[in-house]
XYZ file of C-alpha atoms in Angstrom:
742
model
C -21.405 -7.502 -13.656
C -22.996 -7.910 -10.309
C -24.191 -4.383 -8.730
C -26.354 -3.730 -5.757
C -29.278 -4.158 -8.140
C -28.870 -7.890 -7.644
C -31.701 -7.303 -5.071
C -29.352 -9.385 -2.758
C -31.323 -11.226 0.560
C -30.081 -12.774 3.826
C -31.547 -15.796 5.907
C -30.164 -15.910 9.461
C -30.851 -18.883 11.558
C -30.968 -18.048 15.432
C -30.774 -20.561 18.265
C -34.441 -19.758 18.882
C -35.433 -21.310 15.734
C -36.373 -18.158 14.018
C -35.618 -17.329 10.828
C -34.771 -13.922 9.950
C -35.053 -12.760 6.386
C -33.180 -9.159 5.790
C -33.522 -7.595 2.282
C -33.812 -4.266 0.505
C -36.588 -3.369 -2.049
C -36.868 -0.303 -3.529
C -34.274 1.234 -1.640
C -36.004 0.199 1.795
C -33.948 -1.775 4.358
C -36.314 -4.255 6.052
C -36.729 -7.401 7.764
C -39.314 -10.077 8.499
C -39.031 -13.015 11.390
C -40.304 -16.217 10.166
C -41.016 -18.667 13.399
C -41.380 -22.537 13.040
C -44.966 -22.091 14.268
C -46.251 -19.276 11.915
C -48.092 -19.935 8.428
C -46.889 -17.581 5.488
C -45.125 -14.681 5.209
C -45.424 -12.012 8.140
C -45.431 -8.418 7.474
C -42.074 -6.476 6.582
C -40.524 -4.382 9.280
C -38.451 -1.113 8.026
C -35.352 -0.872 10.003
C -33.581 2.252 8.473
C -35.765 5.089 7.677
C -33.544 6.555 4.843
C -33.161 5.153 1.576
C -30.505 2.487 1.587
C -27.710 2.278 -1.051
C -25.742 -0.977 -0.074
C -25.643 -3.235 3.092
C -24.195 -6.403 4.439
C -25.232 -9.013 7.346
C -23.388 -10.992 9.673
C -24.155 -13.195 12.745
C -21.953 -13.669 15.767
C -21.172 -16.678 18.176
C -23.546 -15.007 20.466
C -26.345 -15.227 18.210
C -26.490 -11.607 17.903
C -27.049 -9.964 14.522
C -24.906 -7.477 13.075
C -25.994 -5.210 10.194
C -23.847 -2.198 8.143
C -25.608 0.083 5.875
C -24.570 3.145 3.464
C -27.504 5.289 3.228
C -28.169 8.137 0.369
C -27.214 10.522 2.967
C -24.034 8.918 3.030
C -24.020 7.459 6.883
C -22.324 4.706 7.542
C -24.567 3.258 10.130
C -24.219 -0.014 12.233
C -26.714 -2.109 13.975
C -26.842 -4.825 16.868
C -30.016 -6.679 18.370
C -30.377 -6.227 21.627
C -31.251 -9.322 23.910
C -34.333 -7.941 24.927
C -35.256 -7.307 21.386
C -34.585 -4.568 18.964
C -31.509 -2.707 17.690
C -28.441 -0.953 19.333
C -27.386 1.896 16.448
C -24.275 3.730 15.859
C -23.098 6.171 13.160
C -19.637 5.008 11.975
C -18.751 7.576 9.402
C -20.258 10.252 6.965
C -18.871 9.753 3.432
C -19.028 12.395 0.600
C -21.333 11.120 -2.212
C -20.552 13.684 -4.515
C -17.385 13.290 -5.491
C -16.952 9.221 -4.614
C -18.826 6.298 -5.499
C -19.040 3.286 -3.081
C -20.044 -0.493 -3.886
C -19.640 -3.898 -2.294
C -19.952 -3.033 1.668
C -18.962 -6.209 3.257
C -18.981 -7.201 7.019
C -16.691 -10.022 8.583
C -17.001 -10.532 12.384
C -14.722 -12.606 14.759
C -14.407 -12.202 18.786
C -12.823 -8.908 19.326
C -12.672 -8.099 15.933
C -15.095 -6.132 13.307
C -13.671 -5.980 9.609
C -15.696 -3.666 7.353
C -14.732 -3.377 3.642
C -15.839 -1.330 0.747
C -15.035 -0.120 -2.658
C -14.451 3.409 -3.771
C -13.681 5.474 -6.882
C -13.921 9.057 -7.756
C -17.067 10.330 -9.923
C -14.627 11.680 -12.339
C -12.507 8.471 -12.927
C -14.703 5.277 -12.703
C -12.032 3.200 -14.131
C -9.901 3.041 -10.947
C -11.388 1.343 -7.618
C -9.993 1.023 -4.218
C -11.093 -1.729 -1.921
C -10.410 -0.180 1.620
C -10.270 -2.139 4.895
C -11.344 -0.667 8.162
C -10.903 -3.217 11.323
C -12.277 -2.637 14.799
C -9.392 -3.813 17.054
C -11.399 -3.412 20.430
C -10.583 0.300 21.268
C -9.678 1.997 17.832
C -10.214 1.784 13.944
C -7.368 0.823 11.626
C -7.812 1.539 8.364
C -5.484 0.519 4.771
C -6.242 0.565 1.283
C -5.847 -3.478 0.273
C -6.447 -3.389 -3.575
C -6.691 -1.415 -6.592
C -9.231 -2.571 -9.408
C -9.035 -1.136 -12.856
C -12.835 -1.366 -14.119
C -15.787 0.658 -15.984
C -18.625 1.937 -13.714
C -20.102 -1.684 -13.039
C -17.631 -2.501 -10.745
C -17.090 -6.526 -10.848
C -17.725 -7.572 -7.000
C -15.172 -8.786 -4.901
C -15.662 -11.498 -2.187
C -13.970 -12.467 1.383
C -14.379 -15.831 3.207
C -12.297 -16.595 6.796
C -11.126 -19.923 8.029
C -10.953 -21.451 11.314
C -7.875 -19.463 12.368
C -9.730 -15.888 11.844
C -7.570 -15.310 8.906
C -9.520 -13.598 5.480
C -9.051 -14.544 1.915
C -9.779 -12.219 -0.730
C -10.422 -12.675 -4.217
C -11.410 -10.124 -6.754
C -11.043 -9.426 -10.608
C -9.077 -6.492 -12.474
C -8.351 -5.766 -15.852
C -4.713 -4.605 -15.930
C -4.489 -4.074 -19.609
C -7.865 -2.404 -19.943
C -9.019 -5.371 -22.003
C -9.449 -8.816 -20.122
C -10.339 -9.332 -16.416
C -8.203 -11.710 -14.449
C -8.373 -13.124 -11.046
C -6.686 -11.891 -8.009
C -6.090 -13.560 -4.421
C -4.636 -11.963 -0.862
C -4.594 -13.314 2.478
C -5.057 -11.175 5.821
C -3.019 -12.760 8.975
C -5.510 -12.341 11.808
C -2.437 -13.261 14.364
C 0.056 -10.568 12.628
C -2.698 -8.116 11.348
C -0.988 -7.870 7.896
C -1.921 -8.719 4.246
C 0.148 -11.145 2.223
C 1.346 -10.068 -1.408
C -1.031 -9.962 -4.315
C -1.192 -13.354 -6.217
C -2.800 -13.706 -9.578
C -5.085 -16.869 -9.931
C -4.324 -18.669 -13.477
C -7.967 -19.583 -14.763
C -8.317 -20.978 -18.283
C -10.499 -17.990 -19.725
C -9.594 -15.093 -21.628
C -12.147 -12.671 -19.428
C -13.597 -13.300 -16.077
C -17.279 -12.360 -16.033
C -17.698 -13.385 -12.154
C -16.170 -14.897 -9.119
C -17.019 -16.446 -5.907
C -15.186 -18.505 -3.072
C -15.851 -19.806 0.021
C -13.873 -21.689 3.186
C -15.427 -24.669 4.832
C -14.762 -26.282 8.068
C -11.738 -28.149 6.665
C -10.095 -25.023 5.978
C -10.651 -25.422 2.160
C -11.018 -22.619 0.192
C -13.529 -23.357 -2.653
C -13.410 -20.794 -5.919
C -15.605 -20.688 -8.826
C -15.643 -18.649 -11.695
C -17.419 -17.714 -14.951
C -15.931 -16.457 -18.490
C -15.268 -17.427 -21.801
C -12.852 -19.507 -23.323
C -12.032 -20.598 -26.918
C -14.316 -19.675 -29.534
C -16.616 -17.557 -27.288
C -17.564 -20.657 -25.489
C -18.511 -19.996 -21.870
C -17.128 -21.767 -18.769
C -17.345 -22.353 -15.437
C -14.061 -23.023 -13.790
C -13.473 -24.565 -9.736
C -10.548 -24.461 -8.147
C -9.611 -25.221 -4.416
C -6.801 -24.191 -2.154
C -6.029 -26.672 0.943
C -5.053 -25.830 4.415
C -5.105 -22.323 3.775
C -4.121 -21.636 7.718
C -0.396 -22.522 6.472
C 1.305 -20.362 4.770
C 2.687 -22.981 2.026
C -1.049 -23.442 0.766
C -1.214 -23.976 -3.084
C -4.151 -23.843 -6.194
C -4.828 -27.297 -7.003
C -5.492 -28.464 -10.497
C -8.911 -26.451 -11.903
C -11.669 -28.139 -13.030
C -14.167 -27.388 -15.903
C -17.678 -27.636 -14.628
C -19.445 -26.403 -17.642
C -18.854 -25.195 -21.174
C -21.152 -24.108 -24.111
C -22.956 -21.391 -25.776
C -25.232 -20.616 -22.981
C -23.827 -17.291 -21.427
C -22.811 -17.759 -17.427
C -22.848 -15.162 -14.967
C -22.621 -14.589 -11.256
C -21.388 -17.963 -9.939
C -21.805 -18.596 -6.279
C -21.478 -21.999 -4.033
C -23.313 -23.489 -0.931
C -21.886 -26.326 1.056
C -23.125 -28.446 3.863
C -20.763 -31.199 5.441
C -19.295 -32.888 2.377
C -21.969 -31.938 -0.306
C -20.956 -28.571 -2.548
C -23.090 -27.208 -4.615
C -22.126 -24.817 -7.532
C -24.699 -22.508 -8.984
C -24.876 -19.605 -11.648
C -26.912 -17.737 -13.610
C -27.581 -19.310 -17.131
C -29.871 -16.881 -19.188
C -33.058 -16.077 -17.337
C -32.523 -19.073 -15.052
C -30.024 -20.600 -12.923
C -27.756 -23.983 -13.423
C -25.359 -25.714 -11.670
C -23.709 -29.294 -10.680
C -22.888 -30.830 -7.089
C -20.271 -32.679 -5.510
C -20.302 -35.290 -2.877
C -16.674 -35.165 -1.992
C -15.721 -31.436 -1.246
C -15.227 -30.844 -5.193
C -12.871 -33.967 -6.073
C -15.535 -34.981 -8.609
C -18.409 -33.026 -9.584
C -21.719 -34.438 -11.462
C -22.929 -33.049 -14.638
C -24.123 -29.528 -14.791
C -28.212 -29.212 -15.001
C -30.659 -26.443 -15.214
C -32.665 -25.629 -12.104
C -36.450 -25.860 -12.083
C -37.972 -22.602 -10.043
C -41.299 -22.666 -8.722
C -43.639 -19.381 -9.589
C -42.802 -16.561 -7.536
C -39.955 -13.942 -7.362
C -36.251 -15.607 -7.601
C -33.609 -14.018 -5.538
C -30.218 -15.119 -4.125
C -29.753 -16.017 -0.373
C -27.000 -15.822 1.664
C -27.167 -18.107 4.580
C -25.909 -17.425 7.986
C -26.530 -19.372 11.100
C -25.416 -19.629 14.690
C -27.248 -23.095 15.290
C -24.608 -25.824 16.405
C -25.610 -28.903 14.932
C -22.927 -31.476 15.815
C -20.276 -31.772 13.005
C -22.701 -30.228 10.380
C -21.405 -27.380 8.631
C -23.646 -25.045 6.134
C -22.806 -21.865 4.691
C -22.856 -19.840 1.031
C -25.069 -18.399 -1.399
C -28.207 -20.255 -2.648
C -31.091 -19.368 -5.062
C -34.605 -19.549 -4.189
C -38.075 -18.180 -4.818
C -40.122 -15.977 -2.568
C -43.841 -16.826 -2.640
C -47.001 -15.947 -0.908
C -46.640 -19.221 1.473
C -42.795 -18.624 1.925
C -39.450 -19.303 0.852
C -38.718 -21.939 -1.603
C -35.495 -23.554 -1.959
C -35.398 -25.497 -5.254
C -33.117 -28.922 -3.898
C -36.216 -30.757 -4.301
C -36.647 -29.991 -7.809
C -32.916 -30.221 -8.528
C -33.229 -34.027 -7.026
C -35.869 -34.503 -9.644
C -33.738 -33.648 -12.813
C -30.456 -35.523 -11.187
C -31.754 -38.404 -9.123
C -33.716 -41.391 -10.143
C -37.288 -41.577 -8.879
C -38.228 -42.449 -5.369
C -34.581 -42.567 -3.976
C -33.358 -40.961 -0.937
C -30.196 -39.267 -1.588
C -27.679 -37.691 0.358
C -28.259 -34.362 -1.480
C -31.798 -34.904 0.497
C -30.338 -35.092 3.662
C -27.590 -32.262 3.245
C -29.883 -29.738 1.401
C -33.260 -30.675 2.199
C -33.173 -30.046 6.052
C -31.925 -26.473 5.414
C -35.369 -24.821 5.567
C -37.617 -27.776 6.713
C -40.729 -25.921 8.015
C -44.016 -24.758 6.457
C -43.163 -20.959 6.185
C -39.581 -21.656 4.967
C -39.747 -24.431 2.206
C -42.580 -25.545 0.270
C -41.531 -29.029 0.328
C -42.242 -29.092 4.035
C -45.543 -30.437 5.037
C -45.744 -30.107 8.589
C -43.430 -27.769 11.022
C -41.019 -29.051 13.200
C -42.129 -28.904 16.763
C -39.260 -31.188 18.679
C -35.923 -31.961 18.160
C -33.680 -35.113 19.452
C -30.628 -35.059 20.540
C -28.207 -37.993 19.374
C -26.284 -39.814 22.254
C -22.464 -40.113 21.982
C -21.451 -43.400 20.491
C -20.616 -45.857 23.172
C -22.972 -44.777 25.844
C -25.769 -47.359 26.963
C -29.241 -46.324 26.968
C -30.982 -46.394 30.672
C -32.681 -49.110 31.176
C -32.807 -49.325 34.920
C -30.222 -51.778 35.479
C -28.325 -51.919 38.560
C -30.957 -50.030 40.750
C -32.567 -51.315 43.713
C -35.730 -52.443 42.716
C -37.896 -55.316 43.403
C -39.012 -57.737 40.508
C -41.811 -59.314 42.069
C -44.347 -58.928 39.266
C -47.370 -57.900 40.825
C -50.243 -57.213 38.943
C -48.286 -59.044 35.877
C -48.607 -62.332 34.205
C -45.459 -64.437 35.009
C -45.316 -65.297 31.097
C -45.058 -61.681 30.257
C -42.291 -61.238 33.101
C -40.146 -63.875 31.571
C -40.270 -62.521 28.175
C -39.250 -59.205 29.192
C -36.495 -61.091 31.294
C -35.731 -62.980 27.925
C -35.368 -59.492 26.040
C -33.299 -57.959 28.956
C -30.853 -60.856 28.620
C -30.581 -60.413 24.839
C -30.084 -56.817 25.227
C -27.200 -57.420 28.093
C -25.443 -59.645 25.682
C -25.689 -57.421 23.029
C -24.404 -54.542 25.276
C -21.632 -56.854 26.557
C -20.513 -57.279 22.734
C -20.807 -53.782 22.464
C -18.664 -53.042 25.526
C -16.102 -55.932 24.287
C -15.794 -53.594 20.857
C -15.559 -50.313 22.782
C -13.059 -51.687 24.735
C -10.991 -52.791 21.631
C -11.700 -49.250 19.896
C -10.626 -47.778 23.332
C -7.374 -49.455 23.424
C -6.756 -48.581 19.457
C -7.606 -44.831 20.531
C -5.117 -44.931 23.473
C -2.647 -46.586 20.934
C -3.259 -44.109 18.430
C -2.909 -41.347 21.038
C 0.292 -42.077 22.155
C 1.734 -42.259 18.747
C 0.211 -38.554 18.110
C 1.662 -37.760 21.529
C 4.954 -38.851 20.044
C 4.545 -37.130 16.999
C 3.624 -34.219 18.407
C 6.892 -34.511 20.685
C 9.032 -34.727 17.480
C 6.939 -31.544 16.316
C 7.606 -29.730 18.993
C 11.491 -30.690 18.948
C 11.746 -29.551 15.088
C 9.928 -26.401 16.039
C 12.077 -25.494 18.942
C 15.230 -26.261 16.626
C 13.403 -23.812 13.957
C 12.628 -21.308 16.965
C 16.459 -21.559 17.910
C 17.611 -20.954 13.963
C 15.002 -18.077 14.503
C 16.600 -16.671 17.167
C 20.434 -17.035 15.801
C 18.774 -15.458 12.941
C 17.627 -12.335 14.802
C 21.001 -12.132 16.602
C 22.585 -12.272 13.357
C 20.176 -9.555 11.521
C 20.600 -7.806 14.838
C 24.324 -7.602 14.499
C 24.229 -6.691 10.623
C 22.153 -3.797 11.435
C 24.798 -2.856 14.355
C 27.445 -2.990 11.429
C 25.306 -1.256 9.020
C 24.587 1.545 11.813
C 28.072 2.021 12.481
C 29.150 1.878 9.045
C 26.363 4.553 8.181
C 27.686 6.618 11.225
C 31.252 6.374 9.778
C 30.378 7.282 6.442
C 28.401 10.630 8.139
C 31.418 11.544 9.848
C 33.529 10.893 6.818
C 30.927 13.175 4.793
C 30.762 15.841 7.276
C 34.611 16.316 7.521
C 34.828 16.484 3.648
C 32.009 19.151 3.872
C 33.574 21.008 6.265
C 36.790 21.193 4.160
C 35.193 21.649 1.083
C 33.552 24.876 3.140
C 36.931 26.031 3.934
C 38.505 25.570 0.528
C 35.259 27.623 -0.604
C 35.983 30.701 1.973
C 39.544 30.808 0.818
C 38.329 30.699 -2.787
C 35.914 33.498 -1.818
C 38.326 35.584 -0.009
C 40.725 35.290 -3.122
C 38.265 36.192 -5.112
C 37.316 39.387 -2.973
C 41.238 40.341 -2.965
C 41.540 39.903 -6.465
C 37.937 42.368 -7.195
C 39.697 45.067 -4.377
C 43.259 44.933 -6.795
C 41.151 44.957 -9.851
C 39.182 48.325 -8.705
C 42.479 49.946 -7.609
C 44.186 49.472 -10.778
C 40.976 50.946 -12.669
C 41.415 53.706 -10.078
C 44.914 54.341 -11.288
C 44.436 54.024 -14.652
C 41.442 56.392 -14.875
C 43.600 59.157 -12.749
C 46.521 58.494 -15.295
C 43.914 58.972 -18.052
C 43.048 62.018 -16.056
C 46.842 63.430 -16.108
C 47.276 62.475 -19.674
C 44.152 64.545 -20.706
C 45.348 67.396 -18.371
C 49.008 67.649 -20.009
C 47.410 67.221 -23.395
C 45.286 70.342 -22.468
C 48.447 72.453 -21.189
C 50.611 71.344 -23.943
C 47.623 72.808 -26.025
C 47.981 76.307 -24.123
C 51.479 76.397 -24.514
C 51.583 75.458 -28.275
C 49.023 78.359 -28.190
C 51.127 80.848 -26.420
C 54.376 80.230 -28.712
C 52.362 80.903 -31.454
C 51.263 83.800 -30.060
C 54.519 84.875 -28.950
C 56.232 84.271 -32.556
C 53.397 86.379 -34.228
C 54.475 89.036 -31.409
C 57.891 88.734 -32.318
C 57.288 89.092 -36.249
C 55.397 92.211 -35.778
C 58.232 93.621 -33.004
C 60.545 92.481 -35.861
C 58.490 94.183 -38.395
C 58.213 97.739 -36.276
C 61.937 97.790 -35.480
C 62.556 97.154 -39.178
C 59.935 100.313 -39.849
C 61.802 102.120 -37.333
C 65.424 101.713 -38.420
C 63.994 102.693 -41.881
C 62.331 105.530 -40.343
C 65.472 106.433 -38.671
C 67.773 106.159 -41.922
C 65.230 108.667 -43.368
C 65.430 111.149 -40.402
C 68.928 110.711 -40.747
C 69.017 111.535 -44.093
C 66.237 114.570 -43.480
C 68.781 115.896 -40.762
C 71.528 115.964 -42.977
C 69.444 118.067 -45.329
C 67.970 119.997 -42.597
C 69.319 121.980 -39.780
C 69.949 120.104 -36.828
C 68.431 122.408 -34.479
C 65.030 121.912 -35.585
C 65.484 118.107 -34.922
C 67.730 117.427 -32.406
C 64.919 117.474 -29.703
C 63.344 114.920 -31.972
C 66.344 112.632 -32.438
C 66.667 112.590 -28.826
C 63.153 111.537 -28.310
C 63.474 108.924 -30.879
C 66.820 107.710 -29.830
C 65.214 107.376 -26.370
C 62.065 105.470 -28.061
C 64.832 103.289 -30.073
C 66.498 102.357 -26.638
C 63.409 101.712 -24.742
C 62.523 99.460 -27.800
C 66.005 97.730 -27.707
C 65.167 97.397 -24.007
C 61.923 95.680 -24.765
C 63.528 93.512 -28.007
C 65.990 92.015 -25.192
C 63.519 91.317 -22.902
C 61.124 90.084 -25.556
C 64.306 87.886 -26.782
C 64.766 86.544 -23.238
C 61.432 85.695 -22.842
C 61.269 84.014 -25.859
C 64.560 81.828 -25.271
C 62.847 81.039 -21.928
C 59.883 80.040 -23.754
C 61.904 78.143 -26.100
C 63.564 76.561 -23.380
C 60.414 75.813 -21.291
C 59.151 74.344 -24.674
C 62.355 72.195 -24.750
C 61.910 71.270 -21.106
C 58.301 70.874 -21.805
C 58.830 68.409 -24.693
C 61.591 66.067 -22.783
C 59.061 65.939 -20.028
C 56.339 64.943 -22.266
C 58.474 62.344 -24.034
C 59.335 61.063 -20.298
C 55.789 60.869 -19.474
C 55.070 58.918 -22.569
C 57.905 56.471 -21.830
C 56.727 56.412 -18.228
C 53.259 55.720 -19.320
C 54.515 52.784 -21.648
C 56.321 51.237 -19.243
C 53.614 51.635 -16.501
C 50.940 50.366 -19.235
C 53.196 47.618 -19.770
C 54.213 46.753 -16.342
C 50.315 46.732 -15.378
C 49.326 44.629 -18.092
C 52.065 42.280 -17.477
C 50.945 42.595 -13.359
C 46.878 42.099 -15.043
C 48.132 39.186 -17.097
C 50.348 37.298 -14.554
C 47.113 38.068 -11.631
C 44.913 36.418 -14.312
C 46.832 33.591 -15.085
C 47.375 33.330 -11.392
C 43.564 33.511 -10.463
C 42.732 31.190 -13.598
C 45.367 28.575 -12.526
C 43.756 29.197 -8.616
C 39.977 28.575 -10.265
C 41.287 25.427 -12.442
C 43.260 23.838 -9.382
C 40.129 24.623 -7.319
C 37.704 23.241 -9.679
C 39.672 20.372 -10.369
C 40.027 19.818 -6.626
C 36.435 19.748 -6.346
C 36.127 17.729 -9.174
C 38.258 15.167 -7.837
C 36.368 15.351 -4.274
C 32.882 15.246 -6.087
C 34.277 12.228 -8.184
C 35.903 10.725 -4.610
C 32.529 11.506 -2.868
C 30.600 9.867 -5.564
C 32.672 6.811 -5.458
C 32.031 6.355 -1.796
C 28.748 7.254 -1.801
C 27.987 4.513 -4.781
C 30.064 2.037 -2.831
C 28.465 2.655 0.209
C 24.795 2.908 -1.340
C 25.628 -0.892 -3.256
C 26.976 -1.795 0.347
C 23.683 -0.596 2.066
C 21.741 -2.032 -1.064
C 23.508 -5.333 -0.602
C 22.998 -5.199 2.968
C 19.409 -4.293 2.990
C 18.831 -6.965 0.527
C 20.450 -9.626 2.363
C 18.540 -8.263 5.611
C 15.693 -8.658 3.674
C 15.849 -12.009 2.838
C 16.696 -12.813 6.338
C 13.659 -10.998 7.582
C 11.592 -12.623 4.891
C 12.673 -16.274 5.739
C 12.457 -14.844 9.620
C 8.885 -13.793 8.666
C 8.214 -16.930 6.839
C 9.731 -19.168 9.539
C 7.537 -17.042 12.289
C 4.654 -17.489 9.838
C 5.037 -21.388 9.643
C 5.900 -21.646 13.113
C 2.720 -19.709 14.310
C 0.684 -21.581 12.041
C 2.177 -24.949 12.849
C 1.943 -23.880 17.092
C -1.898 -23.117 15.992
C -2.369 -26.375 14.599
C -0.606 -27.827 17.391
C -2.626 -26.456 19.873
C -5.716 -27.081 17.792
C -4.295 -30.805 17.756
C -3.495 -30.864 21.286
C -6.966 -29.503 22.202
C -8.601 -32.125 20.286
C -6.189 -34.757 21.729
C -7.520 -33.199 25.320
C -10.825 -33.705 24.211
C -10.230 -37.216 23.203
C -8.664 -37.949 26.373
C -11.600 -36.572 28.296
C -13.947 -38.356 26.283
C -11.855 -41.695 26.106
C -11.858 -41.231 30.182
C -15.466 -40.437 30.334
C -16.126 -43.859 28.141
C -13.729 -45.587 30.541
C -15.526 -44.843 33.427
C -18.887 -45.376 31.630
C -17.616 -48.915 31.151
C -16.389 -49.342 34.416
C -19.791 -48.369 35.519
C -21.052 -50.699 33.061
C -19.090 -53.686 34.646
C -20.576 -52.716 37.703
C -24.024 -53.187 36.194
C -22.993 -56.549 34.752
C -22.012 -57.725 38.018
C -25.060 -56.628 39.974
C -27.443 -57.702 37.409
C -26.147 -61.279 37.317
C -29.179 -62.779 38.988
C -31.262 -61.912 35.955
C -29.096 -64.290 33.992
C -29.428 -67.441 36.563
C -33.172 -66.540 36.434
C -33.153 -66.881 32.987
C -31.118 -69.937 33.037
C -33.425 -71.648 35.535
């Protein structure tokens, strides 16, 4: 693949006749100025102190040389020659060369605009490259990415060409699948500042190895590429695209310039007038073929015979107006100690028969025709002649007030001169008649062109009216879309507010439910606490009852013991004397009475305790019944509340689901309607853009044709004035014919 190591050279021909040779050698950017009067190569002048990685050169219509370069420090510098000599220098930017790689720096110049292109990739990913475009609009730089290239570390170069309207045409190669390289094309419209869509170029090769493009002064894009075809045979393919200033331009049928076993690389083109030279690398040398009709037909490919020296590729730039001559492109040559040799003479020896001066010699032999520039030249050109316009008579002095007395000259010589003048006058009369007929035909053709232009302007007016109607229709559709979008937003806001209210209500209900649940849980806790207290009271009462029963049993046993003791006492008293035991009996009777009272009190307390126990049992049974009833009521209320909450939640979920489905349907329908309207608007805008481009191109071409017609009218008017002046001269010169006749 071609990288900067190709040792690129530029030849810039200025109006002064100087030829500037600008090149990089060993990382140093230098130049030499070759003038027509010097012999041999002059000393190289250094232009940039820092080593240069890449550069490009341009020549503007004002005969100023522009140069842009990227140094190893990462600075992007711009140079312009001064009128008094020297260079104006400006630093445009600084790039980070540690993280990015830059290739293929390209410069294109137009009135009021400067275009700079380069390819960049990350040092961590050499497989993805981006083509960047920076355009100077007169007051600011505008940057954008033009294309992406999938390639390896050796990036295949891209090429740019421009047409008569200032549009740029970009061709590049990329490997989308990571295997074979394919060709792609994009066009930059200078009027609108927009790039067209990427277009794939169909070429009958499996993988492209090199590509090159060039636009001539007839707005024909010429493209040549090299690659491999079937059976691994190398191919050189040529295609052209006519009238590239129009938006409807299409690629013509491809032509195969060469097919063989030799590996063909790095194709390039050079054009001058109607002669097109295609060349490419073949092995260690160069080969090529030429076309005499701008690519319609091609001669057989032949290898070049280069002279001894250092071979190089030269990109030719010229600002020298040479009538209708047009020359541009890239050529191969050899640098020797005597000068720069372009091998077109050697090419003629191979293709042309010996001793024949061909059109190729006239086309390319005069490119570098001075001694320092071409080995084929023997003498420097020191004078240039300017051709007179067709139909203009040479200045012979006819019609001037001069006397022809012939003093100092013989009469015979004067007669011969008069004879020659008469013949010349007759020839001029015939030429004048032919010019008059040509003028009439030109006027007729001019009227016909004016009529055609009127028709074209009428059709353009109709297209402009249709365009205005389409724009009005597009505005109406945009208004309807905006209105529908506003309605949709209002409905969406209302739906969202309604949904927010529903969610607020649901949140309030949920809070009420949570407070009720907390209250129920608190009541259940209190009930369980009371139940525990009742159980503990019942246990205490049961223990007291058991103690009372035990005390009653002891009391009954004591009473029974006392009764037995009394019986014994009574029996003893019966046996003993009553006097001794009477006090004891009284005391015992008192004790028995006291015990009887205590027994009755204990019985009353026992009865009260039994009554209290019975009441407590009844209360406990009622409490259990109430507890069961409360538990059943609470469970029933809880179940009802739970069912109610579940129903509410299910209802709200259903409402939300239905609302979501409704919103989805509305949004889907609205989106589909918007998409349909967007597609229709895109189609309308695309048609409007196409019509606008066609209208702009047609208007530009019509303006160019009108300018040409105005120039033609001015030339015809000048020729008519010259013819009228010639007629006056014929009338005044009638005495010569009478003298000759006598």
